Coordinates of C-alpha atoms and ligand atoms in Angstrom, one line a residue:
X1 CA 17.5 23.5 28.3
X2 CA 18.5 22.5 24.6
X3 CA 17.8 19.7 22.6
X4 CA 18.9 18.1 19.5
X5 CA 16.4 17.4 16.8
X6 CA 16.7 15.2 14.2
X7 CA 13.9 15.9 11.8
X8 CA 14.6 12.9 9.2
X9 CA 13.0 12.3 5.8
X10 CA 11.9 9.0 7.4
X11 CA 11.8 8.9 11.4
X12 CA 12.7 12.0 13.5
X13 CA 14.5 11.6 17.1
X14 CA 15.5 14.3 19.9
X15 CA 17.8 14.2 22.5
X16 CA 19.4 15.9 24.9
X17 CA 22.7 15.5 27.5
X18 CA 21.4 15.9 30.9
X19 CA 23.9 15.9 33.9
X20 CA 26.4 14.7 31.8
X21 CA 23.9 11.8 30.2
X22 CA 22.6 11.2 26.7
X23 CA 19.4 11.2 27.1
X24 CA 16.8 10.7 23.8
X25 CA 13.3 11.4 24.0
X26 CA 11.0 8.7 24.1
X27 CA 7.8 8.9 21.7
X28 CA 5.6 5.7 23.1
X29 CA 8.2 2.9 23.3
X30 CA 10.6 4.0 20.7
X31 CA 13.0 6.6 20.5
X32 CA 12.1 7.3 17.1
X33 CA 8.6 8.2 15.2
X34 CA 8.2 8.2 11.4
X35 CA 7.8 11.3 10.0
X36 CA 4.2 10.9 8.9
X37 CA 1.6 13.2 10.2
X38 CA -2.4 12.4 10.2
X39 CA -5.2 14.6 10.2
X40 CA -8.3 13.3 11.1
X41 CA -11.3 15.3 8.8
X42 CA -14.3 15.0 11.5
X43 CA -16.8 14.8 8.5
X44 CA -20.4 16.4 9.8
X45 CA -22.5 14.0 10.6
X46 CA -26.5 14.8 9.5
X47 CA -27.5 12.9 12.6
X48 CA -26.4 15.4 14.9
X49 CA -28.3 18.0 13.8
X50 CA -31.3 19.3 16.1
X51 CA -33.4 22.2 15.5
X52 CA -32.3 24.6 18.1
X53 CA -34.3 27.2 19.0
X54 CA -31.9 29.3 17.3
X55 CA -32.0 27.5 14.1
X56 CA -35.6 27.4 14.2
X57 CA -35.8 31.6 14.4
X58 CA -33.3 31.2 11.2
X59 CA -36.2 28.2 9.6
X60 CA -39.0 30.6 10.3
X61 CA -37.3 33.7 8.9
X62 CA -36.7 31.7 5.9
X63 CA -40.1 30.3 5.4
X64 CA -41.7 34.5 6.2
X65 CA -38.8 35.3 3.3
X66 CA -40.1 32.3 0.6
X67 CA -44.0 33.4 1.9
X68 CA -43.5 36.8 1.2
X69 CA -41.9 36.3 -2.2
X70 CA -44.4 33.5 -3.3
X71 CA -47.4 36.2 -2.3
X72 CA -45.8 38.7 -4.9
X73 CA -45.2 35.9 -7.5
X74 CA -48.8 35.3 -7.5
X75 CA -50.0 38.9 -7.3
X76 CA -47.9 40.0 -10.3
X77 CA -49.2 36.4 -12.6
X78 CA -52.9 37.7 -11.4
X79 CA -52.0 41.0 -13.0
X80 CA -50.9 39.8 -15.8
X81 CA -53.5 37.7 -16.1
X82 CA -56.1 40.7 -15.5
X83 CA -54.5 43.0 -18.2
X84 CA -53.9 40.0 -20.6
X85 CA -57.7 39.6 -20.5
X86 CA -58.3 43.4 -21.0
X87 CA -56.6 42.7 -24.5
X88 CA -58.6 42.0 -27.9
X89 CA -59.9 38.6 -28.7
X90 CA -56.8 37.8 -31.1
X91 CA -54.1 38.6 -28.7
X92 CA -55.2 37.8 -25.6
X93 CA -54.6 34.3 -26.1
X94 CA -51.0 35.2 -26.8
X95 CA -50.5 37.0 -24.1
X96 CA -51.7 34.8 -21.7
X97 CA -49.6 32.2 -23.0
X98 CA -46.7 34.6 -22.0
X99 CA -47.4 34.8 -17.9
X100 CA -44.9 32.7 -16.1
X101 CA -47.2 30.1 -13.3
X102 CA -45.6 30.5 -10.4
X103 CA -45.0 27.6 -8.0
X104 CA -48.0 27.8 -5.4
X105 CA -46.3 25.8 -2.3
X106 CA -48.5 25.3 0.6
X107 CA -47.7 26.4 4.1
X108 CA -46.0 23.0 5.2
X109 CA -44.0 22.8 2.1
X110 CA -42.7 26.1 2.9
X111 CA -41.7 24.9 6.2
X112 CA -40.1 22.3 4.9
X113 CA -37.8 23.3 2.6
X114 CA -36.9 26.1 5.1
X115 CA -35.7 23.8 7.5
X116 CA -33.8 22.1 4.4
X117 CA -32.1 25.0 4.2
X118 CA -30.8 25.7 7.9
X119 CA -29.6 21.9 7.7
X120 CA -27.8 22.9 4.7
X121 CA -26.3 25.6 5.9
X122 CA -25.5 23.8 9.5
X123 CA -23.4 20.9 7.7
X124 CA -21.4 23.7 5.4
X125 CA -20.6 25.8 9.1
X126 CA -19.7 22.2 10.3
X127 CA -16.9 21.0 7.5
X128 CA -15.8 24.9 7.7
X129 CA -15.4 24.4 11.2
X130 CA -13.9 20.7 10.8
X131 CA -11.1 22.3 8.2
X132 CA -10.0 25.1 10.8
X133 CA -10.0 22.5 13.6
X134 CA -7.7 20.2 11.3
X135 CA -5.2 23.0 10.6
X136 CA -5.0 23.8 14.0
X137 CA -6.0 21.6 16.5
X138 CA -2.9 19.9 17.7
X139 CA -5.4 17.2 19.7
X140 CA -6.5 15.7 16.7
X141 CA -3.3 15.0 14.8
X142 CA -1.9 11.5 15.1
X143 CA 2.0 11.1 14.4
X144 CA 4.3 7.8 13.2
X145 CA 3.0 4.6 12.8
X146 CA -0.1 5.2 14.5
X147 CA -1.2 8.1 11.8
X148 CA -1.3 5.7 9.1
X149 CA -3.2 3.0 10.5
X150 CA -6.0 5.5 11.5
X151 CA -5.4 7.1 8.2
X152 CA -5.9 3.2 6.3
X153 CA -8.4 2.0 8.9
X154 CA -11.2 5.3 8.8
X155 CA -10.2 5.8 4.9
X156 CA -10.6 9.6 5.9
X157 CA -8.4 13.1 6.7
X158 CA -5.2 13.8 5.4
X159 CA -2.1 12.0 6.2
X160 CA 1.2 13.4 5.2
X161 CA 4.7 11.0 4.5
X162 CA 7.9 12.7 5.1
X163 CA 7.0 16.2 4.7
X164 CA 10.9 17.2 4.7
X165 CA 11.4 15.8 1.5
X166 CA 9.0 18.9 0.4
X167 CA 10.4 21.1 1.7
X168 CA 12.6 22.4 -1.1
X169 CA 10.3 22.4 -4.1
X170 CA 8.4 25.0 -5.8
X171 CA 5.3 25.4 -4.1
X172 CA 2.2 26.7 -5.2
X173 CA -0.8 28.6 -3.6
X174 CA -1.5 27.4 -0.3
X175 CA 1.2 24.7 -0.4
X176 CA 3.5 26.5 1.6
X177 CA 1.2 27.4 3.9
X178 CA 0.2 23.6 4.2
X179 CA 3.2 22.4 5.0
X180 CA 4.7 25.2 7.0
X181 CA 1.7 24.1 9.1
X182 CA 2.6 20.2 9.2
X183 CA 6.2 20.9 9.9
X184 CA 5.1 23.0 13.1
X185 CA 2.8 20.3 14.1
X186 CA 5.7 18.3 14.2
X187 CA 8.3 20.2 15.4
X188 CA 5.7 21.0 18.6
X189 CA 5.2 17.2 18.8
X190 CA 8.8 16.8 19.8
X191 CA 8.7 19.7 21.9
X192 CA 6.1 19.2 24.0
X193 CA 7.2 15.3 24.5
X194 CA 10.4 16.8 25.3
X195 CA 9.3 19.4 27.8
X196 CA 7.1 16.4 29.7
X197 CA 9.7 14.0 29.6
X198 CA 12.6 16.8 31.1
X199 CA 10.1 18.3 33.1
X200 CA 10.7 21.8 31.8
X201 CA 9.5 23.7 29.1
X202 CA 11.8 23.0 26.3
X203 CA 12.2 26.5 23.8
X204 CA 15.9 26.1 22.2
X205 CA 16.8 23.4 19.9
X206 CA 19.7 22.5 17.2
X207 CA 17.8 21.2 13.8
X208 CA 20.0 19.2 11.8
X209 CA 19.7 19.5 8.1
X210 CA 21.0 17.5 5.2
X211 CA 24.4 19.0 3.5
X212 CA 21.5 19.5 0.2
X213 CA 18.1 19.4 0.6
X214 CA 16.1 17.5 -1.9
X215 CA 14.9 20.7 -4.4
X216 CA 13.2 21.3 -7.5
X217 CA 14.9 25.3 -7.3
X218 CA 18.6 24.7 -6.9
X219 CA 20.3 26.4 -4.1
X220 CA 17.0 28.4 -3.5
X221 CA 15.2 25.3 -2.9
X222 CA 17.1 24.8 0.2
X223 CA 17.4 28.3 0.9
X224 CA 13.1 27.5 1.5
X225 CA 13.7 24.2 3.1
X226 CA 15.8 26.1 5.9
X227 CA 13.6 29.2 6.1
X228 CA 10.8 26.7 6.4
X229 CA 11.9 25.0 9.0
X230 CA 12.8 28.0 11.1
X231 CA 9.3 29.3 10.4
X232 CA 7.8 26.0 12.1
X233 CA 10.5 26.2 14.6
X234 CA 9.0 29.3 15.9
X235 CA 5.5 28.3 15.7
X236 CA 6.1 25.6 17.5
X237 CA 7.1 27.1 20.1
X238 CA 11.0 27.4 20.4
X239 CA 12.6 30.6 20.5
X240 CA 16.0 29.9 20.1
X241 CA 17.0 27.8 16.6
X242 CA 20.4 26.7 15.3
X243 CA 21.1 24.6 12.7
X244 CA 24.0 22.0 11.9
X245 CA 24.4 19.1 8.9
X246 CA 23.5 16.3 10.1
X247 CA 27.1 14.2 9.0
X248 CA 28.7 17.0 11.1
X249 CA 26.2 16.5 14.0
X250 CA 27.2 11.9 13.3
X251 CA 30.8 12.8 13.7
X252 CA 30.6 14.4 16.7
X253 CA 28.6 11.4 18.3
X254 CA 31.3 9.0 16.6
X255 CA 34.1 11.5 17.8
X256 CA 32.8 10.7 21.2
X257 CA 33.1 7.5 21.1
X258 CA 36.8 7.4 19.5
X259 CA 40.0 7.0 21.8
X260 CA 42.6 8.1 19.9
X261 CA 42.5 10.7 17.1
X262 CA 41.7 9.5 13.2
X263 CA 40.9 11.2 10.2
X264 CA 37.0 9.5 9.3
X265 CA 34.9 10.0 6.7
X266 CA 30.8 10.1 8.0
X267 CA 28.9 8.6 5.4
X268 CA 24.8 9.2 6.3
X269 CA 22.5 7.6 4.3
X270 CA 19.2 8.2 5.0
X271 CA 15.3 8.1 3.5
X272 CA 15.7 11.5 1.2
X273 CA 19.5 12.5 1.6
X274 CA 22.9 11.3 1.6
X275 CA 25.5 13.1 3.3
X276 CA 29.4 13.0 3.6
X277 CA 31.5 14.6 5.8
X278 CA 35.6 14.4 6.6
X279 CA 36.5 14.9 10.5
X280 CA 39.0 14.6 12.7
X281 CA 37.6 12.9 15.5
X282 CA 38.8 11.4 18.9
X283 CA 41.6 11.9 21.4
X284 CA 40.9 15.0 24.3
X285 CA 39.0 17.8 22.3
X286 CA 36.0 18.6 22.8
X287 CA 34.9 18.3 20.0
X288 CA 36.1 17.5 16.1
X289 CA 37.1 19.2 13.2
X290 CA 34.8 18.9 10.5
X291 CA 37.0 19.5 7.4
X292 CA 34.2 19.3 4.7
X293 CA 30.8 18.4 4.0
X294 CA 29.2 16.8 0.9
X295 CA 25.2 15.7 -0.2
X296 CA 23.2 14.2 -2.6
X297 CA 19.3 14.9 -2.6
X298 CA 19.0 11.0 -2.9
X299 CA 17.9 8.4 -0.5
X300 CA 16.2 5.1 0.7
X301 CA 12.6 6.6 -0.8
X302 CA 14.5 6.2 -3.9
X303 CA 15.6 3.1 -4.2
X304 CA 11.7 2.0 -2.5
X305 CA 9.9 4.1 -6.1
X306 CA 12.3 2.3 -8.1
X307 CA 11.6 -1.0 -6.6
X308 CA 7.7 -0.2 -6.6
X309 CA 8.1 0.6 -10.5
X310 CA 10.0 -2.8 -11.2
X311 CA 8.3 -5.1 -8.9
X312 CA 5.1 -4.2 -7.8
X313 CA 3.5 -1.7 -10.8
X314 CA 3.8 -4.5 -13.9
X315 CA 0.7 -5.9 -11.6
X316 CA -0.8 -2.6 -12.3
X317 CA -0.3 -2.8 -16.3
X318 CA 3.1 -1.4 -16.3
X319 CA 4.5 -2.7 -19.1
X320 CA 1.4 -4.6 -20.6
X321 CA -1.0 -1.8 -21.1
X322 CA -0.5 1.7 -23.3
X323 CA -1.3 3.3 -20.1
X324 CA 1.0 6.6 -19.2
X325 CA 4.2 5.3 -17.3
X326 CA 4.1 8.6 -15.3
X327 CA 1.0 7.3 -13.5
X328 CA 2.7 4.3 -12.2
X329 CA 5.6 6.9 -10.9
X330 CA 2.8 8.9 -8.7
X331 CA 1.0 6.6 -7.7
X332 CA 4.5 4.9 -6.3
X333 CA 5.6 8.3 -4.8
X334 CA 3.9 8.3 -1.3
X335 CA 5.7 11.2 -0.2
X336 CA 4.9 13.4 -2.9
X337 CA 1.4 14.6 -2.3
X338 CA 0.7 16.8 -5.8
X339 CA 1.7 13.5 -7.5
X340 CA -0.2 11.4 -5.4
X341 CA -3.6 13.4 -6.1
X342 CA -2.8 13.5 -10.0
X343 CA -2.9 9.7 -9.7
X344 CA -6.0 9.8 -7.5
X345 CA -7.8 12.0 -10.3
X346 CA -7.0 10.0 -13.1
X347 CA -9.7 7.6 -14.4
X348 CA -8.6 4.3 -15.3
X349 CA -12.2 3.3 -16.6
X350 CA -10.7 2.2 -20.1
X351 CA -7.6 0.4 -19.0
X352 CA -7.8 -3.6 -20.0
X353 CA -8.9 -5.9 -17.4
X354 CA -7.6 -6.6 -15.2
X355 CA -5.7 -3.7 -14.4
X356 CA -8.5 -1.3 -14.9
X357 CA -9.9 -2.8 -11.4
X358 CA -6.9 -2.9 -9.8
X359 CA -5.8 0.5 -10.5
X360 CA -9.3 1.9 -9.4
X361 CA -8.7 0.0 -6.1
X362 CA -5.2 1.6 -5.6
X363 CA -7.0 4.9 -5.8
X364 CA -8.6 4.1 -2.5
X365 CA -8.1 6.1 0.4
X366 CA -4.6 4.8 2.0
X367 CA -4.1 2.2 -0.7
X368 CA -0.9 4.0 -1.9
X369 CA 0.6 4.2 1.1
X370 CA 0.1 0.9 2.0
X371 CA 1.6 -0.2 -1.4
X372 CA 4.3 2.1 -0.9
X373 CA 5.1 0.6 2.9
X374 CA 5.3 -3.1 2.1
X375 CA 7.4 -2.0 -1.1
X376 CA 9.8 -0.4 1.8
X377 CA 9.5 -3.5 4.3
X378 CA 10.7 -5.6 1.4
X379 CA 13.7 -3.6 0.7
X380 CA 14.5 -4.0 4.4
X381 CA 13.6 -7.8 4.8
X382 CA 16.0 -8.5 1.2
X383 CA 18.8 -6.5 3.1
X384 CA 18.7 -9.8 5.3
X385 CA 16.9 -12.3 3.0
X386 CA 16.7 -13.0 -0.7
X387 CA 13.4 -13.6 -1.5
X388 CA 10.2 -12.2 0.0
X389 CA 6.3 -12.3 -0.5
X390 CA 4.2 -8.8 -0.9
X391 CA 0.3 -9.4 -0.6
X392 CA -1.9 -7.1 -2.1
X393 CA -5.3 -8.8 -1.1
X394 CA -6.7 -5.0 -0.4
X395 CA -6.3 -5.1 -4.3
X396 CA -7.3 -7.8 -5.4
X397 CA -8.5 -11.1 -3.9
X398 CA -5.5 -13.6 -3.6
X399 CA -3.3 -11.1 -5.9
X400 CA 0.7 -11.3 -4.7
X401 CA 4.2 -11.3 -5.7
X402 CA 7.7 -12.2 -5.0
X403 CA 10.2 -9.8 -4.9
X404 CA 13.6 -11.0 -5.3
X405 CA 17.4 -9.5 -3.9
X406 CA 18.3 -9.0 -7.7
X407 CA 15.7 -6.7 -8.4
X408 CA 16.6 -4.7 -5.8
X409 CA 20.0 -4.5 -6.7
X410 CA 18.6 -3.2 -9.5
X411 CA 16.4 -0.9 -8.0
X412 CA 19.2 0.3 -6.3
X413 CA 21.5 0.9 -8.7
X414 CA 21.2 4.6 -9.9
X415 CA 20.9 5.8 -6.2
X416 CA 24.4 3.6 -6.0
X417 CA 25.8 5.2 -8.9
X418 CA 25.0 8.6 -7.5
X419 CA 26.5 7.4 -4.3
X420 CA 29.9 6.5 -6.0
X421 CA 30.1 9.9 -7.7
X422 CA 29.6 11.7 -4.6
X423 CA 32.3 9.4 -3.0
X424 CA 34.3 10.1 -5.7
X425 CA 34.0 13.9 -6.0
X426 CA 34.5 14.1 -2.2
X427 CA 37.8 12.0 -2.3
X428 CA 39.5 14.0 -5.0
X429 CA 38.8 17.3 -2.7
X430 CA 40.4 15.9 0.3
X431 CA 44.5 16.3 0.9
X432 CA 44.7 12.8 2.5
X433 CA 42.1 9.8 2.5
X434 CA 40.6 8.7 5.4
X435 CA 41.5 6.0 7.9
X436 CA 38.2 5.1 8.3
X437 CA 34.7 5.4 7.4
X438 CA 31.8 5.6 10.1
X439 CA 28.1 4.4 8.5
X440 CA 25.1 5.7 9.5
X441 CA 21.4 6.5 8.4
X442 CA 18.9 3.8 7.6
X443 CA 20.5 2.7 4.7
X444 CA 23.7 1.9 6.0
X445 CA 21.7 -1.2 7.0
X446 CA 21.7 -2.9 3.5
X447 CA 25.0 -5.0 2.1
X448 CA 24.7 -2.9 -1.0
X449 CA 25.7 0.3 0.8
X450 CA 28.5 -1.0 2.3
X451 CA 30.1 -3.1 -0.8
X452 CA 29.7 0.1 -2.5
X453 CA 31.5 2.0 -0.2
X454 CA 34.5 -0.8 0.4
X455 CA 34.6 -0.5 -3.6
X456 CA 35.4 3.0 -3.7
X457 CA 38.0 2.8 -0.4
X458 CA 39.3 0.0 -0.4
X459 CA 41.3 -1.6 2.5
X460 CA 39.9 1.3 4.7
X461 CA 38.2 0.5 8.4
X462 CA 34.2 0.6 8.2
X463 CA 32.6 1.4 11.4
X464 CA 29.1 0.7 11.7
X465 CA 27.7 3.1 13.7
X466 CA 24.2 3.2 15.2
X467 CA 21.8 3.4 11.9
X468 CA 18.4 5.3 13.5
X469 CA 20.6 7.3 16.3
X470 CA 23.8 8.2 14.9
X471 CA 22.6 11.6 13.9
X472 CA 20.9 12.7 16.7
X473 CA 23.4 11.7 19.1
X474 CA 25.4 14.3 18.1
X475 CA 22.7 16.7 17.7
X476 CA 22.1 16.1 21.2
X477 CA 25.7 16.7 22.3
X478 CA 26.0 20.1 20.2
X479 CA 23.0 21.0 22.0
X480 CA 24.5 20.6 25.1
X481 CA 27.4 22.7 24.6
Ligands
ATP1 N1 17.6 -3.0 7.0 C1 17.5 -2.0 6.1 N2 17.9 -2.2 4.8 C2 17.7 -1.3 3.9 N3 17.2 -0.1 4.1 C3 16.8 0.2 5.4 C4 16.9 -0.7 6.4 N4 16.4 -0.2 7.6 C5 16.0 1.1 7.2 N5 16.2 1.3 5.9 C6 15.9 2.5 5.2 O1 16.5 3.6 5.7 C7 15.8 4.8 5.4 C8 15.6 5.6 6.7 O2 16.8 6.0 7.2 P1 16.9 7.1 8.3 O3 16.0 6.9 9.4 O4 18.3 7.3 8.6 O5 16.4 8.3 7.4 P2 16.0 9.8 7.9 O6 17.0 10.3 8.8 O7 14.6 9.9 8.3 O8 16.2 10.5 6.4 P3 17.1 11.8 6.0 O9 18.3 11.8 6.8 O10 17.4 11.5 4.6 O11 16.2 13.0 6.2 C9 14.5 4.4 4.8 O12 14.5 4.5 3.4 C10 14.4 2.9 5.2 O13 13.7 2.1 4.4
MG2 MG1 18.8 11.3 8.7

């Protein structure tokens, strides 16, 4: 059996057709999960240790060591004690001045600090041992929602927000490594929820990806990205991996869906990318024509940092104090995990009150991301309403702010700008214009998408397709051809 992956910047879905039936997978009651990933550290615990009989052979073969070497200390000071006396009147005094005293522990003492070793030594086997479970214990990770309550509520492990959006930049050391290893975790997530929910063992899959991937390398950023993503692919466990861009994969779910045959244009706008694509869809093939495909690295998470930035960080000094604005930029990137530890290591000790305090408590474990999710809810609620209320009380006792639909208007508009120019870029390649447009992604939820795109095609039908499971859909039906 194949299924269709959608592995989004934001949530990922799978699905699959069986016996002629769409079927998506369901991960708890949804049939989405966000694409957020925790690792729970199990920190030693002190308490737990016991002197085994084990560790007591290592104690006493410690204690015979430090015995041993204190016996020869004190042999060689009595030496040099006994020739310093052999010397004449005037120098002796000298060189007894000279002779190191050795630390004369008695027998208990010995013991003790012996056993302080072998507890030393048990809790550094124990975080070793806590680190390798954590890279590969699949029991331990928590995914979606879930991950970053337990993430905010034990303020420890690692928790990782929308890895994909990663996937395309330079990374350094062990970074690939890292999040090769996340992106499997994920990847076998879906697959093992797949295989219980199909009741076979699920090892061939299509992967949508964006038209561009979000990169700090160009071309060769995505070039990563994709290898990437077949890497994790594999070490999750499928054997069998094809890709397709995700507006192609939302036309042929809107295809069908479509009676009779119309030239559309997809329009995907989701957490990290925006994608385009021109199809011929409906009528009695099987499938449509995809006649181009166009992407911007830009997304919802953009539009949330610049809303953070305008809103939420003049709290945090922005704009009052001298402090760096780049630190009010990381510490509003959730996603980006270098960033987010260059805020975390910055000290904020000489900032003015208030802000000092406040930016100290937004270096807490979680605090970010929290920060960074009700910035994100109140994008959502202003799609709807036009003024909404962000508490920060984890921050600061009674501290809170209204956010306001003009500022994110505002926020909004250089991701709009960039949408236009993509819209724009797209419509000069094409021979005719299109008869309709279909929306999907996340973003198509917001009235600001959808004036835009009305602006640049005017008069033109605007299907609203499903937002979370337009993609997918179609994923699932190329998987089941
Ligand atoms: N009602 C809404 N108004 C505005 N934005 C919304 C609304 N609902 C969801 N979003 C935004 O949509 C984005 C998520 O969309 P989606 O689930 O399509 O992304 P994705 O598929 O995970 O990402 P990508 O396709 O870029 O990899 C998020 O930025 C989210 O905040
Ligand atoms: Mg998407």
């Amino acid at each position: 059996m194949r299924i269709g992956i959608d592995f989004g910047t934001s949530y990922s879905a799978a699905g699959a057709v069986v016996d002629g039936q769409l079927q998506l997978v369901r991960f708890g009651d949804e049939h989405q999960f966000r694409t957020t990933v925790y690792f729970p550290l199990r920190l030693p615990d002190i308490r737990h240790f016991e002197l085994t009989p084990e560790l007591e052979r290592e104690a006493s073969l410690i204690a015979a060591r430090a015995t041993a070497y204190q016996r020869e200390q004190l042999d060689r000071a009595r030496q040099a004690r006994a020739a310093a006396m052999r010397e004449p009147e005037g120098r002796r005094e000298h060189a007894l001045a000279m002779i190191p005293t050795p630390v004369e522990q008695t027998p208990e003492q010995i013991r003790a600090s012996s056993i302080q070793a072998v507890r030393r030594q048990w809790m550094a086997e124990q975080a070793r041992l806590a680190r390798e479970e954590t890279g590969l214990d699949l029991q331990n990770a928590l995914y979606g929602d879930e991950a970053t309550d337990a993430y905010v509520d034990s303020g420890t492990g690692h928790l990782v927000v929308s890895p994909k959006s990663m996937l395309g930049y330079r990374l350094s050391g062990s970074a690939r490594d890292t999040l090769l290893g996340i992106t499997t975790h994920i990847l076998r997530h879906i697959r093992t929820t797949a295989s219980a929910q199909f009741g076979t063992e699920v090892r061939s899959a299509v992967l949508g990806r964006p038209v561009r991937f979000r990169s700090s390398m160009q071309e060769a950023g995505g070039v990563q990205a994709q290898q990437i993503l077949m890497d994790a692919a594999h070490a999750a466990g499928f054997e069998a991996i094809e890709f397709l861009q995700e507006p192609a994969a939302a036309a042929i779910g809107f295809h069908r869906q479509t009676q009779s045959p119309r030239r559309v244009m997809v329009v995907d706008i989701g957490g990290g990318t925006t994608d385009l694509a021109l199809a011929n869809v409906g009528g009695p093939t099987p499938a449509p024509t995809i006649l181009g495909a166009w992407g911007e690295p830009v997304g919802g998470t953009d539009v949330d940092i610049e809303l953070s930035m305008r809103a939420l960080m003049p709290l945090f000094g922005k704009g009052v104090t001298r402090t760096p604005v780049h630190h009010f930029y990381e510490a509003s990137a959730a996603q980006d995990f270098e960033r987010q530890a260059n805020f975390r290591r910055t000290v904020f000790r000489d900032v003015d009150a208030p802000f000092d305090r406040r930016l100290e408590r937004l270096q807490a474990t979680g605090h970010t991301v929290r920060l960074n999710r009700a910035v994100e809810g109140a994008k959502i609620r202003l799609s709807a309403d036009t003024v909404v209320n962000v508490e920060l009380d984890y921050i600061e006792d009674g501290l809170r702010t209204e956010v306001q639909r003009p500022q994110v208007d505002q926020a909004a508009s250089r991701f709009l700008s960039l949408l236009r120019t993509l819209m724009r870029g797209a419509l000069r390649e094409m021979q005719a214009p299109p008869e309709a447009v279909y929306l999907t992604g996340g973003m198509s939820r917001s009235p600001y998408i959808r004036d835009a795109v009305a602006v640049e095609l005017p008069g033109t039908d605007i299907v609203q397709g499903n937002a979370s499971l337009g993609v997918v859909t179609g994923l699932a039906y190329a998987a089941s051809d």
